[in-house]
Amino acid sequence: MALYAGPRAFVLEDELPHSSPEAITFIADADERGDDPPAIRAVDRLHESAIRLTASDIHLEPTLTGGRVRLRVDGMLRESEQLPRELFHTMVSRVKLLAAMDIAERRLPQDGRYLLKRGGRSLDARVSSMPTIDGEKLVIRLLDMQAQVPGLAALGMGPAMLAQYRRVIHAAHGFIIVCGPTGSGKTTTLYASLSERNLDGQHVCTVEDPVEVQMAGVAQVQVNPKAGLTFASALRAFLRQDPNVIMLGEMRDAESAGVAMSAALSGQLVMTTLHASDAPRAIERLVEFGLHRTTLAAGLSAIVSQRLVRRLCAQCQMKGCLRCDGSGYRGRVAIFEVLPMTSEIRSAVARSQTALELAKIAASAGYEPMMSEGFRMVARGETSHGELERVLGSGEF
């Protein structure tokens, strides 16, 4: 049901089945008057600004004097505007209303969502609220539901690394892990990997939270913990439907990790993401989830670690211009490292070798840490030393 349709460049729609009648009445009344309240106009301007700058997140943050808006562009938060107290609070209520959240509840965290439509483009706005000592803070994650999935070759892996990774994803079975912090492009890598396996004669399925891009020919499931549909339960259900390839959006606990490993050992190709600082240390994270080292040695196919660094603006090269909004950077590029599971590395994993020892053993098989590729990118003029250190730190391997 459309909640707002006006002269702006996009339409706000509510697709949630449990929207409150009060929310629909409030927005409809504002429409009928043809004179939107300041909070509605301010939120609309905020959406337009975020879309224009291709922001991934909108932060509405309370301050001692009112509030501020920050937009995450190319991985960096930029302050957009300062807001007086009354306008900030009414904007927070407006966003919560759109997201079908309880506007009266300010003591507990909440989650919600709404749909932004701009021309033929749909953005899924995922809202998270958090009560802080200064007031309620909101973060809106913007997901482009019609985004084009890039091919593997477009991700930025070098030729040798790409060939090595392609051999792994085209295997009949195995366990592939892509690790890195939030916002490092892990899910994009998995989608690009799935696109190469999404062929006729293959049953490809995903379990995600949220489903970030809809892929034709792929059975995609959105988890719903409140209804009992968790990563582990959805994965178990898919295993009864004869899958070839399974993507698990994230391994969050021992249960989902155990089911994913079991699936890989029983003949499926399983891909998932994991929060780990680099490929060798991902082994230690999996052990923390309760997976035995001998099981890891037998089941793992490859571990990919990645980060996103800002690309130097081609027009001004860090001097600042209108094209890059004065930042000196425009867009981001990925840095990868791939740890292949050779027989030597499998043996080292089973023997409980440390991450540093694994890295040294892997180096003989061609493994290079991300920092090495980062230095080459700096030499090619793609990014800067400062940006590389901001993202990767000084490095240990």
Tab-separated table of C-alpha atoms in Angstrom:
chain	number	residue	atom	x	y	z
A	1	MET	CA	0.000	0.000	0.000
A	2	ALA	CA	1.441	3.390	-0.989
A	3	LEU	CA	1.867	5.649	2.031
A	4	TYR	CA	3.174	8.724	0.306
A	5	ALA	CA	3.078	9.820	-3.306
A	6	GLY	CA	3.965	13.393	-4.107
A	7	PRO	CA	5.961	15.507	-6.526
A	8	ARG	CA	9.295	14.181	-5.255
A	9	ALA	CA	11.624	11.918	-7.188
A	10	PHE	CA	10.653	8.805	-5.277
A	11	VAL	CA	7.646	7.175	-3.648
A	12	LEU	CA	7.606	5.762	-0.149
A	13	GLU	CA	5.770	2.499	0.195
A	14	ASP	CA	5.142	0.255	3.179
A	15	GLU	CA	5.422	-3.458	2.410
A	16	LEU	CA	5.201	-4.641	5.996
A	17	PRO	CA	2.008	-6.511	6.821
A	18	HIS	CA	1.884	-5.273	10.425
A	19	SER	CA	1.976	-1.513	9.891
A	20	SER	CA	-0.123	0.285	12.483
A	21	PRO	CA	-3.340	2.017	11.348
A	22	GLU	CA	-2.097	5.172	13.100
A	23	ALA	CA	0.959	5.301	10.814
A	24	ILE	CA	-1.127	5.032	7.657
A	25	THR	CA	-3.650	7.642	8.849
A	26	PHE	CA	-0.957	10.137	9.834
A	27	ILE	CA	0.816	10.012	6.495
A	28	ALA	CA	-2.409	10.013	4.493
A	29	ASP	CA	-3.623	13.094	6.372
A	30	ALA	CA	-0.421	14.965	5.590
A	31	ASP	CA	-0.826	14.062	1.921
A	32	GLU	CA	-4.401	15.238	1.715
A	33	ARG	CA	-3.519	18.675	3.089
A	34	GLY	CA	-0.889	19.087	0.386
A	35	ASP	CA	1.263	20.839	2.996
A	36	ASP	CA	3.782	18.419	4.452
A	37	PRO	CA	4.975	19.082	8.021
A	38	PRO	CA	8.652	20.092	8.427
A	39	ALA	CA	9.676	16.612	9.621
A	40	ILE	CA	8.322	14.962	6.464
A	41	ARG	CA	10.082	17.481	4.232
A	42	ALA	CA	13.318	17.080	6.213
A	43	VAL	CA	13.268	13.264	5.980
A	44	ASP	CA	12.520	13.461	2.253
A	45	ARG	CA	15.487	15.825	1.752
A	46	LEU	CA	17.612	13.431	3.787
A	47	HIS	CA	16.668	10.536	1.511
A	48	GLU	CA	17.392	12.595	-1.597
A	49	SER	CA	20.803	13.631	-0.275
A	50	ALA	CA	21.734	10.054	0.668
A	51	ILE	CA	20.697	8.740	-2.758
A	52	ARG	CA	22.554	11.521	-4.587
A	53	LEU	CA	25.769	10.779	-2.677
A	54	THR	CA	25.247	6.989	-2.937
A	55	ALA	CA	25.424	6.680	0.852
A	56	SER	CA	25.180	3.202	2.332
A	57	ASP	CA	23.931	4.371	5.743
A	58	ILE	CA	22.168	7.345	7.302
A	59	HIS	CA	22.900	8.128	10.969
A	60	LEU	CA	20.472	10.243	12.999
A	61	GLU	CA	22.347	10.968	16.219
A	62	PRO	CA	21.189	12.868	19.319
A	63	THR	CA	23.432	15.613	20.722
A	64	LEU	CA	23.272	17.869	23.792
A	65	THR	CA	21.756	20.669	21.707
A	66	GLY	CA	19.541	18.617	19.384
A	67	GLY	CA	20.878	16.190	16.828
A	68	ARG	CA	23.026	15.699	13.762
A	69	VAL	CA	22.888	13.736	10.522
A	70	ARG	CA	25.856	11.803	9.183
A	71	LEU	CA	26.024	9.854	5.921
A	72	ARG	CA	28.377	6.934	5.290
A	73	VAL	CA	29.874	7.460	1.839
A	74	ASP	CA	32.673	5.203	0.580
A	75	GLY	CA	32.938	3.731	4.058
A	76	MET	CA	33.455	7.089	5.833
A	77	LEU	CA	30.917	8.977	7.924
A	78	ARG	CA	30.420	12.573	6.825
A	79	GLU	CA	28.432	15.098	8.820
A	80	SER	CA	25.548	16.373	6.727
A	81	GLU	CA	23.748	18.796	9.021
A	82	GLN	CA	23.040	19.867	12.593
A	83	LEU	CA	19.417	19.778	13.708
A	84	PRO	CA	17.490	21.684	16.388
A	85	ARG	CA	16.102	19.484	19.148
A	86	GLU	CA	12.418	19.605	18.142
A	87	LEU	CA	13.079	18.858	14.459
A	88	PHE	CA	15.444	16.008	15.337
A	89	HIS	CA	12.859	14.300	17.537
A	90	THR	CA	10.077	14.676	14.961
A	91	MET	CA	12.379	13.296	12.235
A	92	VAL	CA	13.160	10.274	14.410
A	93	SER	CA	9.426	9.713	14.916
A	94	ARG	CA	8.800	10.082	11.177
A	95	VAL	CA	11.412	7.437	10.296
A	96	LYS	CA	10.135	5.075	12.996
A	97	LEU	CA	6.625	5.558	11.662
A	98	LEU	CA	7.698	4.651	8.129
A	99	ALA	CA	9.513	1.593	9.476
A	100	ALA	CA	6.427	0.377	11.401
A	101	MET	CA	8.238	0.767	14.731
A	102	ASP	CA	6.656	1.758	18.039
A	103	ILE	CA	7.198	5.531	18.202
A	104	ALA	CA	6.288	5.579	21.903
A	105	GLU	CA	8.997	3.030	22.837
A	106	ARG	CA	12.282	4.851	23.453
A	107	ARG	CA	13.782	2.607	26.134
A	108	LEU	CA	14.527	-0.511	24.078
A	109	PRO	CA	16.268	-1.136	20.726
A	110	GLN	CA	13.951	-1.721	17.751
A	111	ASP	CA	14.271	-2.787	14.130
A	112	GLY	CA	12.086	-1.983	11.140
A	113	ARG	CA	12.126	-1.372	7.417
A	114	TYR	CA	10.478	0.550	4.600
A	115	LEU	CA	10.845	0.771	0.849
A	116	LEU	CA	12.193	3.737	-1.084
A	117	LYS	CA	11.335	3.960	-4.771
A	118	ARG	CA	13.106	6.401	-7.033
A	119	GLY	CA	12.215	6.074	-10.687
A	120	GLY	CA	12.684	2.421	-11.510
A	121	ARG	CA	15.038	1.868	-8.575
A	122	SER	CA	13.991	0.317	-5.259
A	123	LEU	CA	15.962	0.776	-2.055
A	124	ASP	CA	15.245	-1.303	1.011
A	125	ALA	CA	15.714	0.926	4.072
A	126	ARG	CA	16.573	-1.127	7.188
A	127	VAL	CA	16.183	0.908	10.380
A	128	SER	CA	17.795	0.208	13.739
A	129	SER	CA	17.096	2.283	16.857
A	130	MET	CA	19.195	2.418	20.013
A	131	PRO	CA	18.466	4.355	23.222
A	132	THR	CA	21.543	6.333	24.317
A	133	ILE	CA	22.118	8.642	27.276
A	134	ASP	CA	21.507	11.636	24.976
A	135	GLY	CA	18.389	10.217	23.321
A	136	GLU	CA	17.365	7.800	20.610
A	137	LYS	CA	19.856	7.112	17.812
A	138	LEU	CA	18.740	5.721	14.435
A	139	VAL	CA	20.776	4.116	11.676
A	140	ILE	CA	19.178	3.532	8.269
A	141	ARG	CA	20.953	1.014	6.020
A	142	LEU	CA	20.099	1.510	2.337
A	143	LEU	CA	20.138	-1.616	0.160
A	144	ASP	CA	19.623	-1.416	-3.604
A	145	MET	CA	17.343	-4.372	-4.326
A	146	GLN	CA	17.917	-4.110	-8.097
A	147	ALA	CA	21.699	-3.727	-7.918
A	148	GLN	CA	23.582	-5.572	-10.621
A	149	VAL	CA	25.694	-8.434	-9.305
A	150	PRO	CA	29.251	-7.928	-10.568
A	151	GLY	CA	31.174	-10.714	-12.220
A	152	LEU	CA	34.091	-12.214	-10.352
A	153	ALA	CA	36.562	-10.608	-12.731
A	154	ALA	CA	35.216	-7.156	-11.800
A	155	LEU	CA	35.918	-7.563	-8.071
A	156	GLY	CA	39.613	-6.731	-8.317
A	157	MET	CA	41.387	-10.044	-7.717
A	158	GLY	CA	44.666	-10.493	-9.569
A	159	PRO	CA	44.736	-13.035	-12.439
A	160	ALA	CA	46.478	-15.791	-10.455
A	161	MET	CA	44.270	-15.313	-7.388
A	162	LEU	CA	41.130	-15.216	-9.543
A	163	ALA	CA	42.047	-18.461	-11.316
A	164	GLN	CA	42.758	-20.109	-7.959
A	165	TYR	CA	39.447	-18.929	-6.484
A	166	ARG	CA	37.457	-19.960	-9.561
A	167	ARG	CA	38.730	-23.535	-9.246
A	168	VAL	CA	37.368	-23.645	-5.707
A	169	ILE	CA	33.902	-22.229	-6.437
A	170	HIS	CA	33.386	-24.573	-9.382
A	171	ALA	CA	34.132	-27.652	-7.281
A	172	ALA	CA	31.286	-30.070	-6.631
A	173	HIS	CA	31.567	-29.639	-2.860
A	174	GLY	CA	33.546	-27.759	-0.248
A	175	PHE	CA	33.418	-24.960	2.298
A	176	ILE	CA	34.393	-21.410	1.272
A	177	ILE	CA	34.631	-18.634	3.851
A	178	VAL	CA	34.860	-14.919	3.053
A	179	CYS	CA	35.958	-12.930	6.084
A	180	GLY	CA	36.371	-9.305	7.037
A	181	PRO	CA	34.629	-6.638	9.122
A	182	THR	CA	31.164	-5.230	8.485
A	183	GLY	CA	31.068	-3.208	5.277
A	184	SER	CA	34.103	-4.827	3.652
A	185	GLY	CA	32.210	-6.202	0.638
A	186	LYS	CA	31.969	-9.837	1.736
A	187	THR	CA	28.391	-10.314	0.558
A	188	THR	CA	29.189	-8.799	-2.850
A	189	THR	CA	31.945	-11.382	-3.273
A	190	LEU	CA	29.527	-14.188	-2.394
A	191	TYR	CA	26.897	-12.885	-4.834
A	192	ALA	CA	29.519	-12.699	-7.586
A	193	SER	CA	30.544	-16.265	-6.750
A	194	LEU	CA	26.938	-17.447	-6.854
A	195	SER	CA	26.392	-15.829	-10.243
A	196	GLU	CA	28.990	-18.204	-11.735
A	197	ARG	CA	27.248	-21.244	-10.242
A	198	ASN	CA	23.693	-20.091	-11.008
A	199	LEU	CA	23.335	-22.344	-14.046
A	200	ASP	CA	20.615	-24.570	-15.450
A	201	GLY	CA	20.759	-27.933	-13.766
A	202	GLN	CA	21.959	-26.457	-10.465
A	203	HIS	CA	19.902	-25.908	-7.306
A	204	VAL	CA	21.343	-22.750	-5.772
A	205	CYS	CA	19.920	-21.388	-2.515
A	206	THR	CA	20.727	-18.750	0.089
A	207	VAL	CA	19.894	-18.023	3.720
A	208	GLU	CA	20.389	-14.327	4.467
A	209	ASP	CA	19.677	-11.510	6.898
A	210	PRO	CA	18.834	-9.375	5.056
A	211	VAL	CA	18.454	-10.461	1.431
A	212	GLU	CA	20.474	-7.643	-0.100
A	213	VAL	CA	20.088	-8.396	-3.828
A	214	GLN	CA	17.432	-10.512	-5.482
A	215	MET	CA	18.931	-13.024	-7.922
A	216	ALA	CA	16.836	-14.718	-10.602
A	217	GLY	CA	16.988	-18.495	-10.451
A	218	VAL	CA	18.214	-18.572	-6.839
A	219	ALA	CA	16.002	-19.683	-3.928
A	220	GLN	CA	16.613	-16.936	-1.358
A	221	VAL	CA	15.350	-17.079	2.229
A	222	GLN	CA	15.148	-14.178	4.675
A	223	VAL	CA	15.657	-15.379	8.246
A	224	ASN	CA	12.966	-14.536	10.782
A	225	PRO	CA	14.123	-15.455	14.306
A	226	LYS	CA	10.848	-14.289	15.886
A	227	ALA	CA	9.018	-16.906	13.810
A	228	GLY	CA	11.657	-19.547	14.521
A	229	LEU	CA	13.334	-19.323	11.098
A	230	THR	CA	17.027	-19.062	11.993
A	231	PHE	CA	20.142	-19.541	9.885
A	232	ALA	CA	20.537	-23.071	11.211
A	233	SER	CA	16.875	-24.122	10.804
A	234	ALA	CA	16.647	-22.704	7.262
A	235	LEU	CA	19.902	-24.407	6.318
A	236	ARG	CA	18.671	-27.754	7.651
A	237	ALA	CA	15.445	-27.377	5.655
A	238	PHE	CA	17.342	-26.621	2.441
A	239	LEU	CA	19.514	-29.690	2.966
A	240	ARG	CA	16.358	-31.798	2.605
A	241	GLN	CA	15.758	-30.269	-0.847
A	242	ASP	CA	18.828	-31.614	-2.660
A	243	PRO	CA	20.850	-28.387	-3.099
A	244	ASN	CA	24.038	-28.055	-5.123
A	245	VAL	CA	25.224	-24.704	-3.784
A	246	ILE	CA	24.266	-23.031	-0.510
A	247	MET	CA	25.131	-19.497	0.547
A	248	LEU	CA	24.832	-18.809	4.267
A	249	GLY	CA	24.796	-15.052	4.757
A	250	GLU	CA	26.800	-15.195	7.964
A	251	MET	CA	28.025	-17.706	10.511
A	252	ARG	CA	26.905	-16.199	13.780
A	253	ASP	CA	27.014	-19.091	16.220
A	254	ALA	CA	28.201	-22.626	16.833
A	255	GLU	CA	24.922	-24.153	15.606
A	256	SER	CA	24.995	-22.531	12.153
A	257	ALA	CA	28.735	-23.224	11.827
A	258	GLY	CA	28.233	-26.900	12.635
A	259	VAL	CA	25.361	-27.339	10.174
A	260	ALA	CA	27.292	-25.523	7.424
A	261	MET	CA	30.362	-27.703	7.911
A	262	SER	CA	28.212	-30.841	7.941
A	263	ALA	CA	26.647	-29.786	4.630
A	264	ALA	CA	30.061	-29.214	3.058
A	265	LEU	CA	31.307	-32.625	4.195
A	266	SER	CA	28.169	-34.337	2.862
A	267	GLY	CA	28.595	-33.157	-0.728
A	268	GLN	CA	27.349	-29.572	-1.093
A	269	LEU	CA	29.331	-26.449	-1.921
A	270	VAL	CA	28.776	-24.059	0.981
A	271	MET	CA	29.762	-20.385	0.952
A	272	THR	CA	29.506	-18.102	3.956
A	273	THR	CA	30.938	-15.014	5.641
A	274	LEU	CA	32.744	-14.674	8.939
A	275	HIS	CA	34.001	-11.773	11.025
A	276	ALA	CA	37.761	-12.317	11.215
A	277	SER	CA	40.718	-9.992	10.709
A	278	ASP	CA	42.468	-12.107	8.057
A	279	ALA	CA	42.425	-15.530	6.437
A	280	PRO	CA	44.811	-17.367	8.820
A	281	ARG	CA	43.004	-16.050	11.901
A	282	ALA	CA	39.663	-17.231	10.528
A	283	ILE	CA	40.704	-20.747	11.572
A	284	GLU	CA	40.898	-19.610	15.194
A	285	ARG	CA	37.437	-18.005	14.941
A	286	LEU	CA	36.001	-21.288	13.638
A	287	VAL	CA	37.608	-23.193	16.507
A	288	GLU	CA	35.927	-20.719	18.889
A	289	PHE	CA	32.616	-21.794	17.332
A	290	GLY	CA	33.357	-25.342	18.446
A	291	LEU	CA	34.507	-26.853	15.135
A	292	HIS	CA	37.266	-29.425	15.599
A	293	ARG	CA	40.549	-28.712	13.840
A	294	THR	CA	40.574	-32.074	12.071
A	295	THR	CA	37.082	-31.345	10.744
A	296	LEU	CA	38.239	-27.943	9.503
A	297	ALA	CA	41.257	-29.516	7.840
A	298	ALA	CA	38.993	-31.963	5.998
A	299	GLY	CA	36.129	-29.640	5.056
A	300	LEU	CA	37.559	-26.208	4.236
A	301	SER	CA	38.269	-25.382	0.583
A	302	ALA	CA	39.540	-21.807	0.818
A	303	ILE	CA	39.391	-18.729	3.025
A	304	VAL	CA	39.156	-15.296	1.450
A	305	SER	CA	39.779	-12.122	3.423
A	306	GLN	CA	39.038	-8.676	2.051
A	307	ARG	CA	38.791	-4.956	2.747
A	308	LEU	CA	37.563	-1.945	0.805
A	309	VAL	CA	39.856	1.054	0.402
A	310	ARG	CA	38.899	4.379	-1.077
A	311	ARG	CA	40.095	5.003	-4.612
A	312	LEU	CA	41.902	8.244	-5.405
A	313	CYS	CA	39.735	10.689	-7.331
A	314	ALA	CA	40.848	10.448	-10.954
A	315	GLN	CA	40.170	14.141	-11.473
A	316	CYS	CA	41.972	15.785	-8.547
A	317	GLN	CA	44.211	13.068	-6.998
A	318	MET	CA	43.495	14.036	-3.353
A	319	LYS	CA	43.370	17.807	-3.906
A	320	GLY	CA	39.618	17.896	-3.570
A	321	CYS	CA	37.060	18.815	-6.221
A	322	LEU	CA	33.334	18.872	-6.874
A	323	ARG	CA	33.432	15.368	-8.359
A	324	CYS	CA	34.652	13.839	-5.076
A	325	ASP	CA	32.854	16.343	-2.815
A	326	GLY	CA	36.208	17.674	-1.647
A	327	SER	CA	37.382	14.370	-0.145
A	328	GLY	CA	40.086	13.515	-2.695
A	329	TYR	CA	38.596	10.032	-3.083
A	330	ARG	CA	35.771	8.673	-5.203
A	331	GLY	CA	34.534	5.093	-5.002
A	332	ARG	CA	36.230	2.108	-3.414
A	333	VAL	CA	38.224	-0.889	-4.560
A	334	ALA	CA	38.675	-4.251	-2.844
A	335	ILE	CA	41.893	-5.766	-1.561
A	336	PHE	CA	41.921	-9.554	-1.239
A	337	GLU	CA	43.955	-12.394	0.154
A	338	VAL	CA	43.147	-16.053	-0.465
A	339	LEU	CA	44.322	-18.905	1.737
A	340	PRO	CA	44.097	-22.109	-0.339
A	341	MET	CA	43.718	-25.335	1.591
A	342	THR	CA	46.697	-27.262	0.280
A	343	SER	CA	47.750	-30.558	1.844
A	344	GLU	CA	50.463	-28.742	3.833
A	345	ILE	CA	48.004	-26.189	5.185
A	346	ARG	CA	45.433	-28.874	6.045
A	347	SER	CA	48.120	-30.716	7.983
A	348	ALA	CA	49.102	-27.497	9.776
A	349	VAL	CA	45.476	-26.804	10.712
A	350	ALA	CA	45.057	-30.309	12.102
A	351	ARG	CA	48.272	-29.881	14.135
A	352	SER	CA	46.888	-26.674	15.742
A	353	GLN	CA	49.516	-24.407	14.209
A	354	THR	CA	49.126	-20.709	15.051
A	355	ALA	CA	47.844	-18.121	12.566
A	356	LEU	CA	51.376	-16.783	12.101
A	357	GLU	CA	52.716	-20.274	11.426
A	358	LEU	CA	49.882	-20.935	8.963
A	359	ALA	CA	50.709	-17.724	7.102
A	360	LYS	CA	54.358	-18.750	6.768
A	361	ILE	CA	53.435	-22.205	5.485
A	362	ALA	CA	50.868	-20.736	3.085
A	363	ALA	CA	53.438	-18.300	1.670
A	364	SER	CA	55.204	-21.229	0.001
A	365	ALA	CA	51.920	-21.994	-1.827
A	366	GLY	CA	51.604	-18.432	-3.114
A	367	TYR	CA	49.629	-16.838	-0.272
A	368	GLU	CA	50.201	-13.090	0.132
A	369	PRO	CA	48.671	-10.904	2.846
A	370	MET	CA	46.439	-8.031	1.788
A	371	MET	CA	49.104	-5.490	2.688
A	372	SER	CA	51.317	-6.708	-0.167
A	373	GLU	CA	48.581	-6.065	-2.739
A	374	GLY	CA	47.838	-2.761	-1.005
A	375	PHE	CA	51.400	-1.569	-1.557
A	376	ARG	CA	51.097	-2.445	-5.241
A	377	MET	CA	47.849	-0.452	-5.450
A	378	VAL	CA	49.600	2.564	-3.924
A	379	ALA	CA	52.424	2.203	-6.462
A	380	ARG	CA	49.830	2.112	-9.276
A	381	GLY	CA	48.234	5.312	-7.980
A	382	GLU	CA	44.924	3.672	-7.091
A	383	THR	CA	44.918	4.636	-3.410
A	384	SER	CA	47.157	6.334	-0.851
A	385	HIS	CA	49.457	5.158	1.944
A	386	GLY	CA	47.244	6.946	4.446
A	387	GLU	CA	44.106	5.179	3.241
A	388	LEU	CA	45.889	1.827	3.258
A	389	GLU	CA	47.034	2.302	6.843
A	390	ARG	CA	43.573	3.518	7.892
A	391	VAL	CA	41.979	0.307	6.632
A	392	LEU	CA	44.690	-2.306	7.259
A	393	GLY	CA	46.788	-0.823	10.033
A	394	SER	CA	50.492	-1.616	10.139
A	395	GLY	CA	49.978	-5.330	9.424
A	396	GLU	CA	51.529	-8.267	11.226
A	397	PHE	CA	52.298	-10.871	8.562
